[in-house]
Coordinates of C-alpha atoms in Angstrom, one line a residue:
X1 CA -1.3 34.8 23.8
X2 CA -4.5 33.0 23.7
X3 CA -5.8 31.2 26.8
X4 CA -8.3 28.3 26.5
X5 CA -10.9 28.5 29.5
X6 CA -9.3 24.8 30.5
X7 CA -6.0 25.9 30.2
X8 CA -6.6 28.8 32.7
X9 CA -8.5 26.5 34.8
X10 CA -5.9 23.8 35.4
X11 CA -3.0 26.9 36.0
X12 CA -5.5 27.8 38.8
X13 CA -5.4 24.1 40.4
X14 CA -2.3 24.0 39.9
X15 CA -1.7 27.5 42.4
X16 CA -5.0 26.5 44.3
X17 CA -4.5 22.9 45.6
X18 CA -1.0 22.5 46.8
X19 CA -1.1 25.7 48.9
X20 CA -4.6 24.4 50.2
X21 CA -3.0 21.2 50.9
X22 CA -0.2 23.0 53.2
X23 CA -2.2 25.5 54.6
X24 CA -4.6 22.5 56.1
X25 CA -1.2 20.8 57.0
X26 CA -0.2 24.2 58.8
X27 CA -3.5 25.4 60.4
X28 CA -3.1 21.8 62.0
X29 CA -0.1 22.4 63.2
X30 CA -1.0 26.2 64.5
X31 CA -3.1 24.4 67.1
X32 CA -0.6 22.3 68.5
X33 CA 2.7 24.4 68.6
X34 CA 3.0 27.7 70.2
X35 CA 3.6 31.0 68.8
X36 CA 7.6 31.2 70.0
X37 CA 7.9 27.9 68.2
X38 CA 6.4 29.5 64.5
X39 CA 9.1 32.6 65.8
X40 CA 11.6 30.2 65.8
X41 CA 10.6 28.5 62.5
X42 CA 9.7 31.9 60.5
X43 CA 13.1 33.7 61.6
X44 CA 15.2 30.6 60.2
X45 CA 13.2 30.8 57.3
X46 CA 13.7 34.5 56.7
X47 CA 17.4 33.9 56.5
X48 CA 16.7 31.4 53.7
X49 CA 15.2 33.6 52.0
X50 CA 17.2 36.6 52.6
X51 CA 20.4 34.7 51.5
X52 CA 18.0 33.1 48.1
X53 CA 18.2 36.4 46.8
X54 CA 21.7 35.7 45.6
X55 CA 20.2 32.8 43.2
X56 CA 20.6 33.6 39.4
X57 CA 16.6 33.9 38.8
X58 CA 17.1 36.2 36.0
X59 CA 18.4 33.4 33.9
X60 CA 15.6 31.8 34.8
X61 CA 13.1 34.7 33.6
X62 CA 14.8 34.6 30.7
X63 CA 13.4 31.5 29.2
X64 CA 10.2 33.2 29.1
X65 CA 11.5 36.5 28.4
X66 CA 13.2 35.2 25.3
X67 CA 10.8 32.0 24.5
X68 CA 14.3 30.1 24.8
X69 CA 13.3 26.6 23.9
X70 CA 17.3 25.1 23.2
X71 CA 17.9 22.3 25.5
X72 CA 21.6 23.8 25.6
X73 CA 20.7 26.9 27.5
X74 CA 17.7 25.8 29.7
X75 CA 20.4 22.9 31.2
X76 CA 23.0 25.6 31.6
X77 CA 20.5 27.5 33.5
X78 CA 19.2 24.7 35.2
X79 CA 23.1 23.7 36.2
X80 CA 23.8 27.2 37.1
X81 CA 21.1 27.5 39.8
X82 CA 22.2 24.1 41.2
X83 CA 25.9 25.4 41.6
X84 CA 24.9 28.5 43.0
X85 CA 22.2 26.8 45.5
X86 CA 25.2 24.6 46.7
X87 CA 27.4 27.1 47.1
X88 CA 25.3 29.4 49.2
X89 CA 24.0 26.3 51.3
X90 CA 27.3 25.6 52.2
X91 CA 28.2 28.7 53.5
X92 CA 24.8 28.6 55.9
X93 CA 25.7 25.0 57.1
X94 CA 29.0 26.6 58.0
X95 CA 27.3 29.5 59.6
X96 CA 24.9 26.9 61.9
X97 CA 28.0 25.4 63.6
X98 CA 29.5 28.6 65.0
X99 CA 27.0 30.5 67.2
X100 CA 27.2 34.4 66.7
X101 CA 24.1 35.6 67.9
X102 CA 22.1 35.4 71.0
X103 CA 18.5 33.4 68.8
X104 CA 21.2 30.6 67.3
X105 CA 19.9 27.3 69.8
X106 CA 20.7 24.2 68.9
X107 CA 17.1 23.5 67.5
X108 CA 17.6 26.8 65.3
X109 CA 20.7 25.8 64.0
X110 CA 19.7 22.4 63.1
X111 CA 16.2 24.3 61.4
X112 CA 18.6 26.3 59.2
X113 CA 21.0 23.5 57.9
X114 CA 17.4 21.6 57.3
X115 CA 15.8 24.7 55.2
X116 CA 19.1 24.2 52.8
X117 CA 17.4 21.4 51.0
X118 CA 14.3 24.2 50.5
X119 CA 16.8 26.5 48.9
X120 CA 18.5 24.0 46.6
X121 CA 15.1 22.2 45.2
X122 CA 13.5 25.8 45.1
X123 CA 15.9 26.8 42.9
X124 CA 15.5 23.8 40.4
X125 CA 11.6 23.4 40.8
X126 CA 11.3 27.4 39.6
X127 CA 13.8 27.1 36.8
X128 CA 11.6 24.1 35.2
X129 CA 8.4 25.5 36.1
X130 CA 8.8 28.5 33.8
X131 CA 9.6 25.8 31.3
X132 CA 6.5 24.4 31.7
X133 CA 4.7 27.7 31.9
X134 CA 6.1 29.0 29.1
X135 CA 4.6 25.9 26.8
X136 CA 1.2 26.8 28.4
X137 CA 1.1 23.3 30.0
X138 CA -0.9 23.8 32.8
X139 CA -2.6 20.6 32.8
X140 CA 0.8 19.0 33.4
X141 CA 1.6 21.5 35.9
X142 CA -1.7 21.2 38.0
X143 CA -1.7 16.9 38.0
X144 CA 2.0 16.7 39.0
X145 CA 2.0 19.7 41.8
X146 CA -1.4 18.3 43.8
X147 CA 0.3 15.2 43.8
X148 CA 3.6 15.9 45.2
X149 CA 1.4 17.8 47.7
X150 CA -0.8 15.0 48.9
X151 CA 2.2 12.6 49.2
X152 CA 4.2 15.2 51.4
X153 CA 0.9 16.6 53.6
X154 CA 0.4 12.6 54.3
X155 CA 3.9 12.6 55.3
X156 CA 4.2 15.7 57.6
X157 CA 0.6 14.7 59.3
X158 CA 2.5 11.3 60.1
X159 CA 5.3 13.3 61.8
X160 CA 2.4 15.0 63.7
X161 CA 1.0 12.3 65.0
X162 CA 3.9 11.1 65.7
X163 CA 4.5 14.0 68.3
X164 CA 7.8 15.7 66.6
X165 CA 6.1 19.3 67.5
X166 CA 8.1 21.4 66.1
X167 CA 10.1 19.4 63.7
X168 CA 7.2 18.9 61.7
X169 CA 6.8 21.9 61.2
X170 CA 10.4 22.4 60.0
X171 CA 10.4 19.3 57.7
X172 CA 7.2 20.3 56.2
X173 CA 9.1 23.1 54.4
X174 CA 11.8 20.7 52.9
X175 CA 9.7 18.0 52.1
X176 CA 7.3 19.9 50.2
X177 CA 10.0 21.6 48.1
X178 CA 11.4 18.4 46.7
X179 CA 8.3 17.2 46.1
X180 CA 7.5 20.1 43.9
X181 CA 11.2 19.8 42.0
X182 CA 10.3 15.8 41.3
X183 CA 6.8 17.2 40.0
X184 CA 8.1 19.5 37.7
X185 CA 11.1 17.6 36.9
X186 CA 9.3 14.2 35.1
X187 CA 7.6 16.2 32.2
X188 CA 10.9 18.3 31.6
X189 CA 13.6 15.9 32.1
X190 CA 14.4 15.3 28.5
X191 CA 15.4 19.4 28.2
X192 CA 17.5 18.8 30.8
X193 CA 20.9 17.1 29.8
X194 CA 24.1 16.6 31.3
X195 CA 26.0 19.8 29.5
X196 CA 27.1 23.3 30.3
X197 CA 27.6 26.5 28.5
X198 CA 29.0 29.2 29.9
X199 CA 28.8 31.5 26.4
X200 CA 24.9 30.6 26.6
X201 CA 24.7 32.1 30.3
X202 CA 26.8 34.9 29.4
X203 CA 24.5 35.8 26.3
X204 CA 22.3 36.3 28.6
X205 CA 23.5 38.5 30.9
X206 CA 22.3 42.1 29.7
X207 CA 18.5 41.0 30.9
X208 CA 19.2 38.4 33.1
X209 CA 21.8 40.3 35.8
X210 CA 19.7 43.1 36.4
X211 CA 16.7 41.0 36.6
X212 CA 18.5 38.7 39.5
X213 CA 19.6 41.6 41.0
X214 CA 15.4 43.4 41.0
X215 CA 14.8 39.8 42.2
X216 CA 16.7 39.4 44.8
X217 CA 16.1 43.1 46.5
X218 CA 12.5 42.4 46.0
X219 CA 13.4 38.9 48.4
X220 CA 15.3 40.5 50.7
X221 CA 13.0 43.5 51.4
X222 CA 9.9 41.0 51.6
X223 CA 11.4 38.8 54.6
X224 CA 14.0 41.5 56.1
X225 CA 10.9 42.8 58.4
X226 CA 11.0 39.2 60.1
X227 CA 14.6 39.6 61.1
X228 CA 13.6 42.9 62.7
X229 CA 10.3 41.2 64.7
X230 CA 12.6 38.5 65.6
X231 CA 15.4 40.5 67.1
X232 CA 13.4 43.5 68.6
X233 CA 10.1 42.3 69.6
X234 CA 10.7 38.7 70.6
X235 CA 9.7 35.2 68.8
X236 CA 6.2 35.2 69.8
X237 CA 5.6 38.5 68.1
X238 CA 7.1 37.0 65.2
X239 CA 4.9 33.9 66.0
X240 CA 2.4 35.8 65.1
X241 CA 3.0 38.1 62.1
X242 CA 4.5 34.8 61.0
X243 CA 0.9 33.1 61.0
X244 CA -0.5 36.4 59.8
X245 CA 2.2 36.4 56.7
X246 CA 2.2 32.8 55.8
X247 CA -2.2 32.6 55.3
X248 CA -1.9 35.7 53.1
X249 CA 0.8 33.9 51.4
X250 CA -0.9 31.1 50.5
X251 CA -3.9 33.5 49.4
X252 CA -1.5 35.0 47.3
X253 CA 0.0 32.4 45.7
X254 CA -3.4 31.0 45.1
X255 CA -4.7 34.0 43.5
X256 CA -2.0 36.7 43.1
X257 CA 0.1 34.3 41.6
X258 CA -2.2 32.8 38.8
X259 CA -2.9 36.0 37.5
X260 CA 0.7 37.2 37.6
X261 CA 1.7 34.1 35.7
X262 CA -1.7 34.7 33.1
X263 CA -0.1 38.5 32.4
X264 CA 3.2 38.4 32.4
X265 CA 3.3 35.9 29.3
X266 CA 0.4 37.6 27.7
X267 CA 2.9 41.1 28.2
X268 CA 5.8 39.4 26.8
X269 CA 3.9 37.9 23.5
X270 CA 2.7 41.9 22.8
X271 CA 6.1 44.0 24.1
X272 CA 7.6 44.5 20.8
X273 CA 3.7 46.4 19.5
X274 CA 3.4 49.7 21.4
X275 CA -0.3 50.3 21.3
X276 CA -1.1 46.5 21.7
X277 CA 1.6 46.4 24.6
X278 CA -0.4 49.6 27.0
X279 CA -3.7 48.0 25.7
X280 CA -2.5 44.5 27.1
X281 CA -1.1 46.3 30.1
X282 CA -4.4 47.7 31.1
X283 CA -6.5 44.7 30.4
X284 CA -4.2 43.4 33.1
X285 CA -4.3 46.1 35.6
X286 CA -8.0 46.1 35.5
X287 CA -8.6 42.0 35.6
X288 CA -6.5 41.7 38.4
X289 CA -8.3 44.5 40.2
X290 CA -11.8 42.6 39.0
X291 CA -10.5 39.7 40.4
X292 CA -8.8 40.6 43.6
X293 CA -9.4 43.5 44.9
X294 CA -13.2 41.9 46.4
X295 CA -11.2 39.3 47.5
X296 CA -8.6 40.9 49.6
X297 CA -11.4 43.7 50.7
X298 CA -14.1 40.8 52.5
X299 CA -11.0 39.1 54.0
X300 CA -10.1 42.4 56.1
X301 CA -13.7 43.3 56.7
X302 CA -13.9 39.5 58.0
X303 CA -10.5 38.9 59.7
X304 CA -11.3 38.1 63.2
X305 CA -14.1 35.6 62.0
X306 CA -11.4 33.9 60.2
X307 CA -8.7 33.4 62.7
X308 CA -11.0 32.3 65.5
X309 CA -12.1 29.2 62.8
X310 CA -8.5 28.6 61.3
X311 CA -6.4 28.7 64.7
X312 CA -9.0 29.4 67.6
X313 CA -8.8 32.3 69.9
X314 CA -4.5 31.8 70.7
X315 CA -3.8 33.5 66.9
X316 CA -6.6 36.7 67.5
X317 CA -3.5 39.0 67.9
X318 CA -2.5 37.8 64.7
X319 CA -5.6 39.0 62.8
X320 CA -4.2 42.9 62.3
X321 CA -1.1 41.9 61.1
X322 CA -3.1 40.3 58.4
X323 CA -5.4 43.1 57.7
X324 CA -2.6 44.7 57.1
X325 CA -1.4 41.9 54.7
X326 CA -4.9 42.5 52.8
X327 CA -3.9 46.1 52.5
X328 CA -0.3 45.5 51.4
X329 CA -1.4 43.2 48.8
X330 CA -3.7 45.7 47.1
X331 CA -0.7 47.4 45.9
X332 CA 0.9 44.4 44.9
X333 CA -1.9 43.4 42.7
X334 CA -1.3 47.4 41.1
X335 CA 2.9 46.5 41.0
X336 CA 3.4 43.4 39.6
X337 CA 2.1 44.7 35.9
X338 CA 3.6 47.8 36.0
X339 CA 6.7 46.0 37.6
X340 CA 6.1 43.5 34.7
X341 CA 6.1 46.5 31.9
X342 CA 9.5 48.0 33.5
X343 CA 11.0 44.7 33.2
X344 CA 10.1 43.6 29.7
X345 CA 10.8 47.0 28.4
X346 CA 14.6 46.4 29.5
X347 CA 14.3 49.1 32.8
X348 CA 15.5 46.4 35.1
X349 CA 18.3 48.6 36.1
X350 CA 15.9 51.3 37.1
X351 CA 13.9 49.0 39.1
X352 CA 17.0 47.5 40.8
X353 CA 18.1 51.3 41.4
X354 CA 15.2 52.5 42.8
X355 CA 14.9 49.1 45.3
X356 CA 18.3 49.8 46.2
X357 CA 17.8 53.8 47.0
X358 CA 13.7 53.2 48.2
X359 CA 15.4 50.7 50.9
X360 CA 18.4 52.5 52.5
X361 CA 15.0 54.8 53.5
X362 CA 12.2 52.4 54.2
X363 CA 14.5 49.8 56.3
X364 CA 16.1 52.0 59.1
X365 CA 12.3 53.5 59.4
X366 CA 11.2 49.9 59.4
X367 CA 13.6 49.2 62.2
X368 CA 13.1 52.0 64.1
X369 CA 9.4 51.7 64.2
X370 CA 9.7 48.4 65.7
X371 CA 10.6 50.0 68.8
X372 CA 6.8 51.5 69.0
X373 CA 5.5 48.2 68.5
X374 CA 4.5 45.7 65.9
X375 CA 1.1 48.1 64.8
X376 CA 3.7 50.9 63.9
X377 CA 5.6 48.8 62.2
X378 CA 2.9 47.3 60.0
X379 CA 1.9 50.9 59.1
X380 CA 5.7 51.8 58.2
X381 CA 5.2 48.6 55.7
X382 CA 2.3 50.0 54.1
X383 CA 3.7 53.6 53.5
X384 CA 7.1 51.6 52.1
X385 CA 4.7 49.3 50.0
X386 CA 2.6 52.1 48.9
X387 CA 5.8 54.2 47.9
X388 CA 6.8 51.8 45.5
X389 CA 3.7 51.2 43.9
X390 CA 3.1 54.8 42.9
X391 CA 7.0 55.3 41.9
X392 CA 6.4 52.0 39.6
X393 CA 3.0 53.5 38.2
X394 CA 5.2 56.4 37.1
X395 CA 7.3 55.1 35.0
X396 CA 5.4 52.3 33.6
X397 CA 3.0 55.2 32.3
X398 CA 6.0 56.6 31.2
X399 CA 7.2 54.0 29.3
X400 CA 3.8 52.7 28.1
X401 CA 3.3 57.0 26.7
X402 CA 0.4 56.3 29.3
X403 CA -1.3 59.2 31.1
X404 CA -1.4 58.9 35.0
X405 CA -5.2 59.9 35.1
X406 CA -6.2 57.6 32.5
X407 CA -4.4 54.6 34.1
X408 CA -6.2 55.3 37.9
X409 CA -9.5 56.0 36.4
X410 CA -9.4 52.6 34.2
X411 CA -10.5 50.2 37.5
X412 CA -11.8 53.4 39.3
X413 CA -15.2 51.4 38.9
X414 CA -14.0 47.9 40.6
X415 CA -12.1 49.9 43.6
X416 CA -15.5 52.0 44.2
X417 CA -17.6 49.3 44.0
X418 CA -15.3 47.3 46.6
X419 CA -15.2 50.2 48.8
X420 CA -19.5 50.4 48.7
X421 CA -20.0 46.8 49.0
X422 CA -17.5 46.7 52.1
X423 CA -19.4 49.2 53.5
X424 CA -22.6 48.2 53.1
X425 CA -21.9 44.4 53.8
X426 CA -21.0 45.9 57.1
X427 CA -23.9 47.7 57.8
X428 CA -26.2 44.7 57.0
X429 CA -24.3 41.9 59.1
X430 CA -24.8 44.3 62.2
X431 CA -28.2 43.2 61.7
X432 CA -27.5 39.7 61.8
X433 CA -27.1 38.3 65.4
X434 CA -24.1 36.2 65.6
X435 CA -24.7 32.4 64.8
X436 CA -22.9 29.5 67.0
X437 CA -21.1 28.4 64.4
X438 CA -18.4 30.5 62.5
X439 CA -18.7 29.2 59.5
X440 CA -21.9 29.7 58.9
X441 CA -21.5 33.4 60.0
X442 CA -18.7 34.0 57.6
X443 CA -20.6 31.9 54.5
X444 CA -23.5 34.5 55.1
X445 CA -21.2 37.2 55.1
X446 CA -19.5 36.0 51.7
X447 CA -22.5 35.3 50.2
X448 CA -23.6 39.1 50.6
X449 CA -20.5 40.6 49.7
X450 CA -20.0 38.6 46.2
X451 CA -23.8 39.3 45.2
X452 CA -23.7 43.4 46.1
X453 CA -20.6 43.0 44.6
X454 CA -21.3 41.3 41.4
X455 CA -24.3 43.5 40.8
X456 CA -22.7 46.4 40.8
X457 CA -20.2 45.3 38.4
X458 CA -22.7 44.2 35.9
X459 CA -24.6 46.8 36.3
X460 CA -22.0 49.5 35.6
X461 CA -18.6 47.9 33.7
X462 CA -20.3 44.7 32.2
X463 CA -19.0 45.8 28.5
X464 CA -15.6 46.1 30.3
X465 CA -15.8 42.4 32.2
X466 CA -17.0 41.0 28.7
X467 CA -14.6 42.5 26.3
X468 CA -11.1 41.2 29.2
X469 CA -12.6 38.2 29.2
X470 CA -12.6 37.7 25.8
X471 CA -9.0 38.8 25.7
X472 CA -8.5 35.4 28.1
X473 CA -10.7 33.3 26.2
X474 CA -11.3 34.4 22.8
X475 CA -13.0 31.1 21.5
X476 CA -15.6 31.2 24.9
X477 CA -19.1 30.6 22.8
X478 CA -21.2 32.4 26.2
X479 CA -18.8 35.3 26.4
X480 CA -19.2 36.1 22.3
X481 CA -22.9 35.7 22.2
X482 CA -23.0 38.1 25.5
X483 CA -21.1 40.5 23.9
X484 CA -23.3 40.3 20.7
X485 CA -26.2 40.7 22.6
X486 CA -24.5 44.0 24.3
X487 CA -23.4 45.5 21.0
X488 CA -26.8 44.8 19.8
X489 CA -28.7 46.6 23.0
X490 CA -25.9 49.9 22.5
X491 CA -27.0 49.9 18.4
X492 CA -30.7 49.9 19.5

């Protein structure tokens, strides 16, 4: 698939602004409320999510999986999630009037029957964003999304200033989530019509089952920990990890994100070529491990320093938490190609299997480690995290005829030179004597890492950098002449 430079540019505003835009909303709000409140909030929320893994996302993978482009089967899929999104919000509205457990107040039930309108325009806004994605219209993408941002930050910073505490918190999550649906849903609208077909959903269903069902363990096993917080250590523990989990999950979206969504189409364009499929697969592995890996490396180095600016000195305790996030997410950058490859290559059962066998182990551990505390649990989520990345690595090699070896030791150079330049940044801010202002302290810090960083990188992978970024932008006139003038210096 070939990227233009602007193309890739506006898909990264488009992951970049919105998330900025409610992060600055939420960091706001962090210094008002206190942490039982976010408990309260996040412990709702996981429950939404938990019960959104029942939504029929396979079908809606399947428009890129298949480059569906008949206005027939996207509005079935479109009318499917809409039923299904209904349905299940119905069912929690009923739940909120009967109070079963000890955490349902009146303010949590009211949260919960509130977050339904997140599930049903979540559901629609993902279904017509992989439209959009999978006609490459970023541009579209990125103007409509920072604009139903700005409109729904200016309305939850009224509701702050209007004192609703908590609610504003709550509505910020609703709010935004139709926003995003009307964003999406103005440049599609004409591929959405008012007809059904249930043969088109059922064609379908050999991909698009098993790829619901990989999503929707995937869901539950990313929010179940929450629950467990919530009901073992208390709602300001989970006020916490909440703040620790929702900043790395806006870094992710932000950065993760854009580079899943580069790769996964670029995968699907080369999945029916063996050699060009493994050599598109790589390219991946080793850009997102370029890209992110630094990234995620100077955040945990730099934790502390960013919590006290964000939230002030309340949210410190939350700064582990999300080290441990940074750590987590290193093997999430690995997974989601190799989790990518399994998919495309028609192994969703396997995936779904081993989800469904990997969890009936990692949860009760999970569980039980809450017991010891919120540090043993986040270590229990590392192991369980880690455990699936090197299961995934397996078979993807597998699949791709891939040796193991050759995979690890093909961004063995951007891991080292993360690992060095952590290291060393460390040793030269010790001596640095703290500056008044944190910011300034933490640009310093940045500003060393990136440079050791980037030296090191061009000093020992440039042919490497050059050649994946021509892959991403074949028709960049800087990026051909620099690999001319590296051909040239390797001839000589």
């Amino acid at each position: 698939m070939k990227h233009s430079s602007k193309g890739i540019l506006w898909l990264f505003f488009s992951k970049f602004f919105p998330p900025v835009i409610n992060f600055a909303v939420f960091a706001y709000t962090a210094r008002i409320l206190a942490p039982e409140d976010f408990g309260l909030v996040a412990l709702a929320l996981a429950i939404i999510f938990i019960v959104s893994s029942f939504m029929p996302s396979g079908w809606r993978d399947a428009i890129i999986k298949y480059q569906i482009e008949d206005k027939l089967i996207i509005s079935s899929i479109f009318w499917l999630n809409l039923a299904v999104s209904l349905l299940i919000s119905a069912i929690i509205i009923g739940f909120s009037f009967f109070s079963f457990f000890e955490f349902q107040s009146r303010t949590f039930n009211l949260a919960l029957s509130i977050f339904c309108l997140k599930l049903i325009f979540d559901g629609l806004f993902y279904t017509l964003n992989i439209v959009l994605l999978k006609q490459q219209l970023y541009s579209l993408i990125a103007l409509r999304t920072i604009f139903s941002s700005v409109i729904s930050a200016a309305i939850i910073i009224g509701l702050l200033l209007l004192d609703f505490g908590v609610w504003a918190l709550i509505w910020a999550q609703a709010i935004l989530s139709i926003a995003n649906f009307f964003a999406v849903y103005l440049p599609t609208r004409k591929l959405v019509t008012f007809q059904f077909s249930f043969a088109s959903i059922v064609q379908l269903n050999s991909f698009a089952a098993y790829s619901t069902l990989t999503n929707g363990v995937t869901s539950i096993l990313d929010h179940y920990e929450s629950v467990i917080i919530g009901a073992v250590l208390g709602k300001r523990e989970l006020g916490f990890y909440n703040v620790a989990k929702r900043f790395s999950k806006i870094i992710s979206d932000i950065f993760i994100g854009t580079v899943s969504e580069i790769s996964f189409p670029l995968l699907a364009k080369k999945q029916e070529e063996m050699i060009e499929f493994r050599k598109a697969f790589m390219n991946s592995v080793y850009f997102s491990v370029l890209i992110l890996f630094p990234l995620f490396t100077f955040c945990f180095i730099n934790s502390e320093k960013i919590f006290l600016l964000l939230f002030t000195e309340k949210w410190l305790n939350a700064s582990v938490a999300f080290q441990a996030f940074c750590i987590i997410f290193a093997f999430i950058i690995l997974g989601i190609p190799q989790k990518n490859v399994i998919v495309l290559s028609n192994h969703a059962k396997w995936w779904f299997q081993l989800q469904v066998k990997l969890s009936f182990i990692i949860v009760p551990l999970t569980a039980a480690s809450a017991f010891l505390g919120l540090n043993a649990l986040l270590i229990m989520l590392i192991l369980g995290k880690c455990l699936y990345c090197s299961l995934s690595l397996w078979k993807s090699c597998q699949i791709l005829s891939l040796d193991v070896k050759k995979y690890i030791v093909s961004f063995i150079v951007p891991l080292i030179c993360c690992i060095v330049t952590a290291i060393t940044t460390s040793l030269i801010t010790q001596f640095i004597p703290p500056l008044k202002f944190i910011l300034v302290d933490i640009t310093i810090s940045a500003t060393i890492f990136f440079i050791i960083y980037l030296t090191q990188m061009f000093l020992f992978d440039r042919k490497k950098i050059v050649s994946i970024g021509l892959v991403l932008l074949p028709n960049n006139q800087h990026l051909n002449k620099l690999a001319k003038n590296i051909n040239n210096q390797e001839l000589h």
